[in-house]
mmCIF file of C-alpha atoms and ligand atoms in Angstrom:
data_model
loop_
_atom_site.group_PDB
_atom_site.id
_atom_site.type_symbol
_atom_site.label_atom_id
_atom_site.label_comp_id
_atom_site.label_asym_id
_atom_site.label_seq_id
_atom_site.Cartn_x
_atom_site.Cartn_y
_atom_site.Cartn_z
ATOM 1 C CA MET A 1 -6.877 28.942 -13.192
ATOM 2 C CA LYS A 2 -9.423 28.552 -15.924
ATOM 3 C CA ILE A 3 -8.134 25.199 -17.174
ATOM 4 C CA LYS A 4 -7.934 23.919 -13.625
ATOM 5 C CA ARG A 5 -11.583 24.691 -13.109
ATOM 6 C CA ILE A 6 -12.684 23.153 -16.387
ATOM 7 C CA LEU A 7 -10.797 19.931 -15.693
ATOM 8 C CA PHE A 8 -12.220 19.814 -12.229
ATOM 9 C CA TYR A 9 -15.777 20.150 -13.480
ATOM 10 C CA LEU A 10 -15.173 17.528 -16.148
ATOM 11 C CA ARG A 11 -13.984 15.096 -13.571
ATOM 12 C CA GLU A 12 -16.877 15.896 -11.273
ATOM 13 C CA PHE A 13 -19.251 15.389 -14.166
ATOM 14 C CA PHE A 14 -17.893 11.978 -15.070
ATOM 15 C CA PHE A 15 -16.951 10.728 -11.628
ATOM 16 C CA PRO A 16 -19.186 12.390 -9.046
ATOM 17 C CA ALA A 17 -18.319 11.060 -5.625
ATOM 18 C CA GLY A 18 -18.680 11.708 -1.923
ATOM 19 C CA CYS A 19 -16.006 11.245 0.740
ATOM 20 C CA ALA A 20 -15.265 7.531 1.145
ATOM 21 C CA LEU A 21 -15.362 7.900 4.921
ATOM 22 C CA CYS A 22 -17.974 10.477 5.913
ATOM 23 C CA GLY A 23 -19.919 10.810 2.673
ATOM 24 C CA VAL A 24 -19.871 14.617 2.311
ATOM 25 C CA THR A 25 -19.719 16.056 -1.177
ATOM 26 C CA LEU A 26 -16.165 16.551 -2.300
ATOM 27 C CA THR A 27 -15.498 20.114 -3.298
ATOM 28 C CA SER A 28 -11.872 20.608 -4.203
ATOM 29 C CA MET A 29 -9.538 19.062 -6.710
ATOM 30 C CA ASP A 30 -7.465 17.379 -4.022
ATOM 31 C CA GLU A 31 -10.549 15.946 -2.405
ATOM 32 C CA THR A 32 -11.856 14.345 -5.582
ATOM 33 C CA TRP A 33 -8.415 13.093 -6.491
ATOM 34 C CA TYR A 34 -8.046 11.164 -3.250
ATOM 35 C CA GLY A 35 -11.735 10.392 -2.738
ATOM 36 C CA LEU A 36 -11.608 11.900 0.759
ATOM 37 C CA CYS A 37 -12.808 15.216 2.139
ATOM 38 C CA GLY A 38 -10.207 17.563 3.579
ATOM 39 C CA SER A 39 -10.888 16.754 7.203
ATOM 40 C CA CYS A 40 -10.947 12.957 6.795
ATOM 41 C CA ARG A 41 -7.770 13.151 4.756
ATOM 42 C CA ASN A 42 -6.059 15.287 7.376
ATOM 43 C CA ASP A 43 -7.084 12.803 10.034
ATOM 44 C CA MET A 44 -5.475 10.051 8.018
ATOM 45 C CA LEU A 45 -2.345 12.059 7.344
ATOM 46 C CA LEU A 46 -1.867 13.015 10.975
ATOM 47 C CA CYS A 47 -1.738 9.503 12.288
ATOM 48 C CA GLY A 48 -0.300 6.375 10.873
ATOM 49 C CA GLY A 49 3.113 5.011 11.571
ATOM 50 C CA GLU A 50 4.381 7.886 13.673
ATOM 51 C CA GLU A 51 4.251 6.241 17.090
ATOM 52 C CA GLU A 52 7.005 4.083 18.411
ATOM 53 C CA SER A 53 6.969 0.809 16.540
ATOM 54 C CA CYS A 54 8.740 -2.531 16.419
ATOM 55 C CA ASP A 55 11.877 -2.145 14.357
ATOM 56 C CA LEU A 56 11.216 -5.491 12.733
ATOM 57 C CA CYS A 57 7.505 -5.932 12.058
ATOM 58 C CA GLY A 58 6.310 -2.337 12.318
ATOM 59 C CA ARG A 59 3.564 -2.883 14.890
ATOM 60 C CA PRO A 60 3.182 -0.116 17.456
ATOM 61 C CA LEU A 61 4.894 -0.925 20.740
ATOM 62 C CA ILE A 62 2.878 -0.798 23.909
ATOM 63 C CA SER A 63 5.263 -1.345 26.798
ATOM 64 C CA GLU A 64 8.164 -2.898 24.913
ATOM 65 C CA LYS A 65 11.209 -1.050 23.658
ATOM 66 C CA GLY A 66 12.675 -1.452 20.191
ATOM 67 C CA ARG A 67 11.142 -4.781 19.329
ATOM 68 C CA CYS A 68 7.747 -6.333 20.013
ATOM 69 C CA LEU A 69 7.414 -9.485 22.071
ATOM 70 C CA SER A 70 6.597 -11.836 19.233
ATOM 71 C CA CYS A 71 9.606 -10.658 17.235
ATOM 72 C CA ARG A 72 11.813 -10.888 20.302
ATOM 73 C CA ASN A 73 10.763 -14.433 21.099
ATOM 74 C CA GLY A 74 12.969 -15.728 18.368
ATOM 75 C CA GLU A 75 10.401 -15.876 15.630
ATOM 76 C CA ASP A 76 11.954 -16.502 12.303
ATOM 77 C CA ARG A 77 11.861 -13.304 10.291
ATOM 78 C CA HIS A 78 13.387 -13.074 6.872
ATOM 79 C CA PHE A 79 12.586 -9.433 6.255
ATOM 80 C CA ASP A 80 14.843 -6.672 7.498
ATOM 81 C CA ARG A 81 12.251 -4.144 8.531
ATOM 82 C CA VAL A 82 8.559 -3.508 7.991
ATOM 83 C CA ILE A 83 6.600 -0.290 8.153
ATOM 84 C CA THR A 84 2.885 -0.453 8.867
ATOM 85 C CA LEU A 85 0.556 2.510 9.018
ATOM 86 C CA TYR A 86 -2.916 2.043 10.419
ATOM 87 C CA PRO A 87 -4.697 -0.345 12.761
ATOM 88 C CA TYR A 88 -7.222 -2.390 10.837
ATOM 89 C CA THR A 89 -10.164 -1.040 12.829
ATOM 90 C CA GLY A 90 -12.896 1.612 12.618
ATOM 91 C CA LYS A 91 -12.398 4.277 9.999
ATOM 92 C CA TYR A 92 -9.187 2.690 8.787
ATOM 93 C CA ARG A 93 -10.995 -0.518 8.046
ATOM 94 C CA LYS A 94 -13.667 1.478 6.266
ATOM 95 C CA LEU A 95 -11.016 3.159 4.146
ATOM 96 C CA LEU A 96 -9.626 -0.153 2.966
ATOM 97 C CA ALA A 97 -13.124 -1.512 2.349
ATOM 98 C CA ALA A 98 -13.938 1.488 0.144
ATOM 99 C CA TYR A 99 -10.926 0.677 -1.975
ATOM 100 C CA LYS A 100 -10.851 -3.083 -1.863
ATOM 101 C CA PHE A 101 -14.519 -4.005 -1.949
ATOM 102 C CA ASN A 102 -16.201 -0.943 -3.448
ATOM 103 C CA LYS A 103 -13.343 -0.393 -5.870
ATOM 104 C CA ASN A 104 -13.030 3.298 -5.089
ATOM 105 C CA LEU A 105 -9.956 3.970 -7.216
ATOM 106 C CA ALA A 106 -9.509 7.501 -5.889
ATOM 107 C CA VAL A 107 -8.860 5.987 -2.458
ATOM 108 C CA GLY A 108 -6.282 3.828 -4.223
ATOM 109 C CA CYS A 109 -4.455 7.051 -5.151
ATOM 110 C CA PHE A 110 -4.436 8.045 -1.490
ATOM 111 C CA LEU A 111 -3.117 4.643 -0.408
ATOM 112 C CA ALA A 112 -0.436 4.635 -3.100
ATOM 113 C CA GLU A 113 0.759 8.014 -1.819
ATOM 114 C CA ARG A 114 0.969 6.625 1.691
ATOM 115 C CA ILE A 115 3.112 3.768 0.394
ATOM 116 C CA ARG A 116 5.421 6.287 -1.282
ATOM 117 C CA GLU A 117 5.759 8.143 1.979
ATOM 118 C CA SER A 118 6.564 4.919 3.805
ATOM 119 C CA VAL A 119 9.267 4.176 1.257
ATOM 120 C CA ARG A 120 10.859 7.513 2.123
ATOM 121 C CA ARG A 121 10.623 6.688 5.808
ATOM 122 C CA LEU A 122 12.579 3.486 5.260
ATOM 123 C CA ASN A 123 15.514 5.738 4.326
ATOM 124 C CA ILE A 124 17.077 3.243 1.973
ATOM 125 C CA THR A 125 20.145 4.632 0.287
ATOM 126 C CA GLU A 126 20.660 1.909 -2.307
ATOM 127 C CA ASP A 127 18.564 1.216 -5.418
ATOM 128 C CA PHE A 128 15.440 -0.705 -4.615
ATOM 129 C CA VAL A 129 12.593 -2.354 -6.437
ATOM 130 C CA MET A 130 9.092 -2.808 -5.077
ATOM 131 C CA VAL A 131 7.547 -6.256 -5.149
ATOM 132 C CA PRO A 132 3.789 -6.693 -4.732
ATOM 133 C CA VAL A 133 2.652 -9.608 -2.609
ATOM 134 C CA PRO A 134 1.197 -12.018 -5.158
ATOM 135 C CA PRO A 135 -2.525 -12.723 -4.829
ATOM 136 C CA ARG A 136 -3.998 -16.125 -4.203
ATOM 137 C CA PRO A 137 -5.219 -17.303 -7.628
ATOM 138 C CA GLY A 138 -8.689 -18.204 -6.338
ATOM 139 C CA LYS A 139 -9.125 -14.796 -4.775
ATOM 140 C CA ILE A 140 -9.001 -12.877 -8.028
ATOM 141 C CA ARG A 141 -11.550 -15.184 -9.532
ATOM 142 C CA LYS A 142 -13.821 -14.393 -6.609
ATOM 143 C CA THR A 143 -13.425 -10.633 -6.339
ATOM 144 C CA GLY A 144 -12.582 -9.915 -9.953
ATOM 145 C CA TRP A 145 -9.618 -7.713 -9.312
ATOM 146 C CA ASP A 146 -6.268 -7.498 -7.592
ATOM 147 C CA GLN A 147 -6.135 -4.426 -5.402
ATOM 148 C CA ILE A 148 -2.414 -4.808 -4.736
ATOM 149 C CA GLU A 149 -1.675 -4.910 -8.445
ATOM 150 C CA TYR A 150 -3.584 -1.659 -8.924
ATOM 151 C CA LEU A 151 -1.415 -0.008 -6.254
ATOM 152 C CA ALA A 152 1.652 -1.432 -8.004
ATOM 153 C CA LYS A 153 0.516 0.232 -11.218
ATOM 154 C CA LEU A 154 0.000 3.563 -9.486
ATOM 155 C CA LEU A 155 3.459 3.352 -7.943
ATOM 156 C CA ALA A 156 5.131 2.418 -11.208
ATOM 157 C CA ARG A 157 3.384 5.116 -13.164
ATOM 158 C CA GLY A 158 3.831 7.865 -10.659
ATOM 159 C CA GLN A 159 0.247 8.918 -11.330
ATOM 160 C CA ALA A 160 -3.124 7.296 -11.598
ATOM 161 C CA LYS A 161 -4.024 5.604 -14.832
ATOM 162 C CA GLU A 162 -7.185 7.413 -15.745
ATOM 163 C CA GLY A 163 -5.874 10.818 -14.875
ATOM 164 C CA LYS A 164 -2.232 10.812 -15.897
ATOM 165 C CA LYS A 165 -2.199 13.840 -18.180
ATOM 166 C CA PHE A 166 -4.876 15.488 -16.137
ATOM 167 C CA TYR A 167 -2.879 15.029 -12.988
ATOM 168 C CA VAL A 168 0.310 16.393 -14.498
ATOM 169 C CA ALA A 169 -1.622 19.423 -15.695
ATOM 170 C CA VAL A 170 -3.156 19.884 -12.283
ATOM 171 C CA ASN A 171 0.177 19.460 -10.585
ATOM 172 C CA ASN A 172 1.690 22.236 -12.613
ATOM 173 C CA PHE A 173 -0.525 24.574 -10.673
ATOM 174 C CA ARG A 174 0.655 23.223 -7.387
ATOM 175 C CA SER A 175 3.803 23.803 -5.431
ATOM 176 C CA LYS A 176 7.072 22.310 -6.669
ATOM 177 C CA LYS A 177 7.249 20.153 -3.579
ATOM 178 C CA HIS A 178 4.040 18.414 -4.433
ATOM 179 C CA ILE A 179 5.228 17.638 -7.945
ATOM 180 C CA ALA A 180 8.432 16.200 -6.565
ATOM 181 C CA THR A 181 6.696 13.944 -4.089
ATOM 182 C CA SER A 182 3.951 12.613 -6.290
ATOM 183 C CA ALA A 183 5.443 12.204 -9.734
ATOM 184 C CA GLU A 184 8.498 10.058 -9.173
ATOM 185 C CA ASN A 185 8.236 6.620 -10.690
ATOM 186 C CA ILE A 186 9.093 3.634 -8.578
ATOM 187 C CA ARG A 187 10.423 0.458 -10.105
ATOM 188 C CA VAL A 188 8.134 -2.493 -9.569
ATOM 189 C CA SER A 189 8.960 -6.128 -10.204
ATOM 190 C CA ARG A 190 6.268 -8.785 -10.176
ATOM 191 C CA CYS A 191 8.818 -11.469 -9.493
ATOM 192 C CA LEU A 192 6.703 -13.570 -7.142
ATOM 193 C CA LYS A 193 3.774 -15.782 -7.857
ATOM 194 C CA ARG A 194 1.528 -17.765 -5.635
ATOM 195 C CA LEU A 195 0.175 -21.222 -6.203
ATOM 196 C CA PRO A 196 -3.369 -22.014 -5.149
ATOM 197 C CA SER A 197 -3.759 -22.561 -1.410
ATOM 198 C CA ILE A 198 -6.582 -22.176 1.056
ATOM 199 C CA SER A 199 -7.352 -18.728 2.467
ATOM 200 C CA GLN A 200 -5.130 -17.700 5.373
ATOM 201 C CA LYS A 201 -7.953 -15.917 7.167
ATOM 202 C CA LYS A 202 -9.070 -18.589 9.582
ATOM 203 C CA LEU A 203 -5.697 -20.180 10.192
ATOM 204 C CA ASN A 204 -3.447 -19.645 13.188
ATOM 205 C CA ARG A 205 0.148 -18.538 12.943
ATOM 206 C CA GLU A 206 1.661 -21.987 12.637
ATOM 207 C CA ASP A 207 -0.903 -23.221 10.114
ATOM 208 C CA ARG A 208 -0.471 -20.078 8.042
ATOM 209 C CA ARG A 209 3.189 -20.793 7.751
ATOM 210 C CA LYS A 210 2.568 -24.403 6.740
ATOM 211 C CA ASN A 211 -0.163 -23.399 4.322
ATOM 212 C CA LEU A 212 2.246 -21.127 2.468
ATOM 213 C CA LYS A 213 5.174 -23.508 2.398
ATOM 214 C CA GLY A 214 6.316 -23.946 -1.192
ATOM 215 C CA ARG A 215 3.328 -21.950 -2.422
ATOM 216 C CA ILE A 216 5.211 -18.763 -3.204
ATOM 217 C CA LEU A 217 7.639 -18.980 -6.099
ATOM 218 C CA LEU A 218 10.078 -16.743 -7.896
ATOM 219 C CA THR A 219 9.299 -16.071 -11.526
ATOM 220 C CA ARG A 220 12.516 -14.186 -12.250
ATOM 221 C CA THR A 221 15.703 -13.031 -10.567
ATOM 222 C CA PRO A 222 14.772 -10.914 -7.547
ATOM 223 C CA PRO A 223 16.178 -7.410 -7.023
ATOM 224 C CA LYS A 224 19.118 -6.967 -4.649
ATOM 225 C CA THR A 225 17.041 -4.724 -2.416
ATOM 226 C CA ALA A 226 13.321 -5.403 -2.431
ATOM 227 C CA ILE A 227 10.415 -3.703 -0.710
ATOM 228 C CA VAL A 228 7.493 -6.094 -0.542
ATOM 229 C CA PHE A 229 4.145 -4.427 -0.054
ATOM 230 C CA ASP A 230 0.704 -5.599 0.954
ATOM 231 C CA ASP A 231 -2.501 -4.111 2.310
ATOM 232 C CA VAL A 232 -2.943 -5.892 5.638
ATOM 233 C CA ILE A 233 -0.394 -7.610 7.879
ATOM 234 C CA THR A 234 -1.829 -10.118 10.355
ATOM 235 C CA THR A 235 0.765 -12.547 11.623
ATOM 236 C CA GLY A 236 3.302 -11.499 9.020
ATOM 237 C CA SER A 237 3.601 -15.036 7.628
ATOM 238 C CA THR A 238 2.761 -14.041 4.067
ATOM 239 C CA LEU A 239 5.297 -11.244 4.082
ATOM 240 C CA ASP A 240 7.855 -13.481 5.686
ATOM 241 C CA ALA A 241 7.278 -16.255 3.162
ATOM 242 C CA CYS A 242 7.822 -13.706 0.369
ATOM 243 C CA ALA A 243 10.985 -12.405 2.025
ATOM 244 C CA ALA A 244 12.312 -15.947 2.503
ATOM 245 C CA VAL A 245 11.800 -16.776 -1.179
ATOM 246 C CA LEU A 246 13.368 -13.489 -2.304
ATOM 247 C CA LYS A 247 16.403 -14.003 -0.103
ATOM 248 C CA ALA A 248 16.806 -17.618 -1.150
ATOM 249 C CA GLY A 249 16.792 -16.345 -4.732
ATOM 250 C CA GLY A 250 19.565 -13.835 -4.083
ATOM 251 C CA ALA A 251 18.000 -10.693 -2.619
ATOM 252 C CA GLU A 252 20.223 -9.166 0.046
ATOM 253 C CA LYS A 253 17.776 -6.891 1.795
ATOM 254 C CA VAL A 254 14.021 -7.279 1.966
ATOM 255 C CA TYR A 255 11.844 -4.600 3.516
ATOM 256 C CA GLY A 256 8.102 -4.570 3.870
ATOM 257 C CA ILE A 257 5.351 -1.960 3.779
ATOM 258 C CA CYS A 258 1.836 -2.804 4.914
ATOM 259 C CA LEU A 259 -0.915 -0.214 5.059
ATOM 260 C CA PHE A 260 -2.872 -1.822 7.885
ATOM 261 C CA TYR A 261 -2.030 -4.121 10.768
ATOM 262 C CA ASP A 262 -4.606 -6.494 12.176
HETATM 263 ZN ZN1 ZN B 301 -14.865 12.890 4.960
HETATM 264 ZN ZN1 ZN B 302 7.588 -7.053 15.859
#
């Protein structure tokens, strides 16, 4: 108990922070670790990906059954199944902004955990490797960091970089279940790269597809079963372009996990 407290105060001393969503002072170890207060975190844990969703692209279904309209209308999809968690609106948007634009790395820990959970929900029985969606070269120059790569690191390490030993120590005080769900390492392969192209943001579905054509390349042999992950899915063209390249290179199954859908 004593060590737990000391570590907690040390962390608070060096990284004092409020909740990324509501701003209240964070008071427990869990809260500071994830950068969210208990009630905001519970809110986030309660929803996200539980409603009925398209078995292909992961979007929630409104009146359709099994598959959403755009997936049913014969759109070319190279991925086998995608899980998405949150609508890219309101507090969910704020959560991503805290991580992506304000570089709140604690929120990154929370998002990485949500990706792990989604992996479990995919129920894949074979060995898999996670593949981050490669960033647009110009984008990193502009924002200075690659938020997907940071998540990849968290997934591969099983714990956050700056708190690895600390986290293991803290986890020893927690239930066995928590250790089991947060410490497993996931294999990550950065086998895709992206050539410079213009930003997808203002393009429509068809132009997005054209814009990406030939712009995503394999840098090494892809895994047999890949789970591509990204932060936001809009039309799904980026994910699909990645899946197409992976499959052309020999991958048999390609799944996707996106934290937010727009
Ligand atoms: Zn809060
Ligand atoms: Zn769909």
